[in-house]
Short mmCIF file of C-alpha atoms and ligand atoms in Angstrom, two decimals:
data_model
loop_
_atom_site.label_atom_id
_atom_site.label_comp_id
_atom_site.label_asym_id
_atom_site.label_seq_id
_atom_site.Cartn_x
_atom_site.Cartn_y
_atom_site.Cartn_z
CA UNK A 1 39.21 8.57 133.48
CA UNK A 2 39.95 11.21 135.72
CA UNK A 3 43.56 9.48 137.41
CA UNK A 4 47.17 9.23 136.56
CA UNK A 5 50.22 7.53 138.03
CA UNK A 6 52.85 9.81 138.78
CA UNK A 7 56.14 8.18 139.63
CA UNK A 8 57.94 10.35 142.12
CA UNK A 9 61.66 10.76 142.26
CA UNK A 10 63.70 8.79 144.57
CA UNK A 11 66.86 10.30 146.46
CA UNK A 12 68.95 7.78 147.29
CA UNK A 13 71.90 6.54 148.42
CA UNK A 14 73.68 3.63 150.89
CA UNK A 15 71.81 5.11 153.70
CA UNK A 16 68.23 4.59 151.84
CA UNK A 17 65.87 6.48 150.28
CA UNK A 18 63.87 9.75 150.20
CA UNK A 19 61.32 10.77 148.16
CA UNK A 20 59.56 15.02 148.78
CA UNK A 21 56.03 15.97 148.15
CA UNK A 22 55.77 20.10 147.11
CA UNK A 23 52.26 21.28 146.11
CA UNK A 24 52.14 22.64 143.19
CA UNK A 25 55.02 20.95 141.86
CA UNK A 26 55.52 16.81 141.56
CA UNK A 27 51.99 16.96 143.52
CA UNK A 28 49.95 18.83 141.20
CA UNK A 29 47.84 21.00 143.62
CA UNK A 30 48.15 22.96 146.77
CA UNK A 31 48.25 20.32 149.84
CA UNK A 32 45.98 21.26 152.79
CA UNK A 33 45.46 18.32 154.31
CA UNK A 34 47.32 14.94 154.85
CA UNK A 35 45.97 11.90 156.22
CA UNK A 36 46.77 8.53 156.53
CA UNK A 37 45.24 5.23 156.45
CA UNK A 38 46.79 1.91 158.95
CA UNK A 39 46.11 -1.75 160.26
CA UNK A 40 44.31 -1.86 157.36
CA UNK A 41 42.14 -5.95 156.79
CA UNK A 42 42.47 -7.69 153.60
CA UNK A 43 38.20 -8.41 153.74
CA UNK A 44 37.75 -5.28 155.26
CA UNK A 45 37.12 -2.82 151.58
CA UNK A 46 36.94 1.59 151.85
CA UNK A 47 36.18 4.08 149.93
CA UNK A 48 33.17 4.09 148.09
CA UNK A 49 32.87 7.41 147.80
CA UNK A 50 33.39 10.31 145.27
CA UNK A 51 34.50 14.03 145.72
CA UNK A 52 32.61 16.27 143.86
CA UNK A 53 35.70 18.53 143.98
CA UNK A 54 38.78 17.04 145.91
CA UNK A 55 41.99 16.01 144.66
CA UNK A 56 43.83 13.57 146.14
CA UNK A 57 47.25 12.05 145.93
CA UNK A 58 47.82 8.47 147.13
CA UNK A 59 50.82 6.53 148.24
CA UNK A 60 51.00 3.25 149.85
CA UNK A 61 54.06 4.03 152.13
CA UNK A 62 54.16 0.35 152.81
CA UNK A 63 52.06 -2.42 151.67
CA UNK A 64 49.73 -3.18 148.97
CA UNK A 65 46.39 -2.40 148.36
CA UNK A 66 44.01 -2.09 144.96
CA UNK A 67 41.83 1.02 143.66
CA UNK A 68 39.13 0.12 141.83
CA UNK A 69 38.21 3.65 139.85
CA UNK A 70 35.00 4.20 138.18
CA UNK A 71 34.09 7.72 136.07
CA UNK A 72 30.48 6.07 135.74
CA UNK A 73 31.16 5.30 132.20
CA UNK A 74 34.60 2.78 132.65
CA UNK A 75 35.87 0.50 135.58
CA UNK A 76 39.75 0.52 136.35
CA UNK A 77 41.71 -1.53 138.94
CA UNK A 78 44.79 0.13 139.70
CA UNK A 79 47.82 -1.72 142.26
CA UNK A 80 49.40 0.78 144.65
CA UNK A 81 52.44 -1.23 146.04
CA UNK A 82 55.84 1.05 145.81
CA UNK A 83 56.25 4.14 148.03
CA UNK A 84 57.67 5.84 145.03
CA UNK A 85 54.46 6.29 143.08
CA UNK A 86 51.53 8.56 143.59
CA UNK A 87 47.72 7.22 142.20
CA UNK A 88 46.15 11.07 141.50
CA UNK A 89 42.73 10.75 141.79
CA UNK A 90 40.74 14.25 140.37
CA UNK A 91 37.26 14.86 140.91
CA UNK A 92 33.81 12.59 140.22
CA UNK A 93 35.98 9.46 140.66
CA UNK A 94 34.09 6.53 142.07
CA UNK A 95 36.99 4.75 144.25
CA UNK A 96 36.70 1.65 145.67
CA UNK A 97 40.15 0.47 148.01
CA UNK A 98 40.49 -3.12 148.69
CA UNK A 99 42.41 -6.46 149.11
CA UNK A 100 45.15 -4.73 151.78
CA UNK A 101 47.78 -6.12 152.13
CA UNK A 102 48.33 -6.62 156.50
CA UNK A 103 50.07 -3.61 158.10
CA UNK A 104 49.51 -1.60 154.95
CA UNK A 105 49.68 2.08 154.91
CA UNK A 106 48.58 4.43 152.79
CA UNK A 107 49.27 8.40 153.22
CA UNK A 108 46.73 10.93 151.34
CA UNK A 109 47.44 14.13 150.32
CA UNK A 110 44.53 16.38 149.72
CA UNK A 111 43.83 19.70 148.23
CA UNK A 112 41.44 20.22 150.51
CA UNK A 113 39.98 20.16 154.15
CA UNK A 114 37.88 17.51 155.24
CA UNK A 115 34.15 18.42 154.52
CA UNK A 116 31.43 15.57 154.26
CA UNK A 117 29.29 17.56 152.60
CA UNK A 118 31.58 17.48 149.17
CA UNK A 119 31.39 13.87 149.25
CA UNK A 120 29.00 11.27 147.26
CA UNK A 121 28.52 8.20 149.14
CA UNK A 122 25.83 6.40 146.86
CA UNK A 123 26.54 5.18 143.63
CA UNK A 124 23.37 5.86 142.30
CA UNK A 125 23.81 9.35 143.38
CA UNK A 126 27.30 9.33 141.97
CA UNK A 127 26.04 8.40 138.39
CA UNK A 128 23.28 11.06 138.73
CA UNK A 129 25.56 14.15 139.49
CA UNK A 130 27.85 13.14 136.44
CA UNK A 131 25.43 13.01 134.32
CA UNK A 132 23.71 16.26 134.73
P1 TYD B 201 35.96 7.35 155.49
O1 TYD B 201 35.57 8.42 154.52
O2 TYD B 201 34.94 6.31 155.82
O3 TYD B 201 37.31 6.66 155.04
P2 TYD B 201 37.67 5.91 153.65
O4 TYD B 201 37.64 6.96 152.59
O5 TYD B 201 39.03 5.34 153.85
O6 TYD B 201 36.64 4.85 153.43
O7 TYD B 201 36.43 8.08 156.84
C1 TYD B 201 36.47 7.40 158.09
C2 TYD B 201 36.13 8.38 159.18
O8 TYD B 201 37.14 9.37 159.30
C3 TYD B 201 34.82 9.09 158.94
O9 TYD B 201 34.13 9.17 160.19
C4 TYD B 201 35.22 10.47 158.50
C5 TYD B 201 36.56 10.67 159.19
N1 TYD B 201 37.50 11.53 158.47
C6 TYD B 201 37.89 12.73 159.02
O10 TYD B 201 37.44 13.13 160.11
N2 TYD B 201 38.81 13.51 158.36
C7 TYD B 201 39.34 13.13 157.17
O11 TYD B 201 40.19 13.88 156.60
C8 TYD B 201 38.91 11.88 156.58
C9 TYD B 201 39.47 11.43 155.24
C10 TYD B 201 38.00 11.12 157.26
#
């Protein structure tokens, strides 16, 4: 399974807490491209999609919400819930993202631009291109 939990470190103090994001360093790629995910619906599921090369980095600033992650061969359900902890998710990962919590947020780091043409978006499709 292409996905690891990276626990970030935590500056803190009485007047709260700060955690940094470098590329290339705790976040283990160059970042080009951040985006963010809000008003997120507990019924309402994303994802279901795979990059056949993107990296991503994801942290539920506030809020909960599940991964489901799928290499095509094993199913994991993973719980995002503390801003402190990155879910890295490396390429030909199946991700499913549901049961938000209300008002969740999630930020995304990505080590690349935005291109919908490096994306699988059907499952079947998804199992094909992993296996050859
Ligand atoms: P989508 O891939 O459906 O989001 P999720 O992975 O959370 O299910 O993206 C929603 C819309 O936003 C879709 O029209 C594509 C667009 N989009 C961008 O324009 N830039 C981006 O960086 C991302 C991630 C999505």
């Amino acid at each position: 399974m292409n996905y690891k939990l990276i626990e970030m470190q935590i500056h803190g103090d009485q007047r709260g807490k700060l955690v940094s994001l470098e590329g290339n360093k705790n976040i283990p790629f160059e970042i080009k491209r951040v985006y963010y995910i809000f008003d997120t619906l507990p019924d309402q599921d994303r994802g279901m999609h795979a990059h056949k090369n993107m990296e991503q980095i994801v942290i539920a600033l506030d809020g909960a919400c599940e991964f489901v992650l799928d290499d095509g061969k094993t199913r994991e359900k993973v719980l995002l819930n503390r801003p402190d902890i990155g879910l890295y998710i490396g390429k030909n990962m199946w991700r499913v993202m549901k049961n938000f919590s209300y008002g969740c947020k999630l930020m995304v780091l990505a080590s690349d631009y935005y291109n919908e043409k490096e994306y699988i978006r059907n499952y079947d499709e998804f199992l094909k291109s992993i296996n050859g």
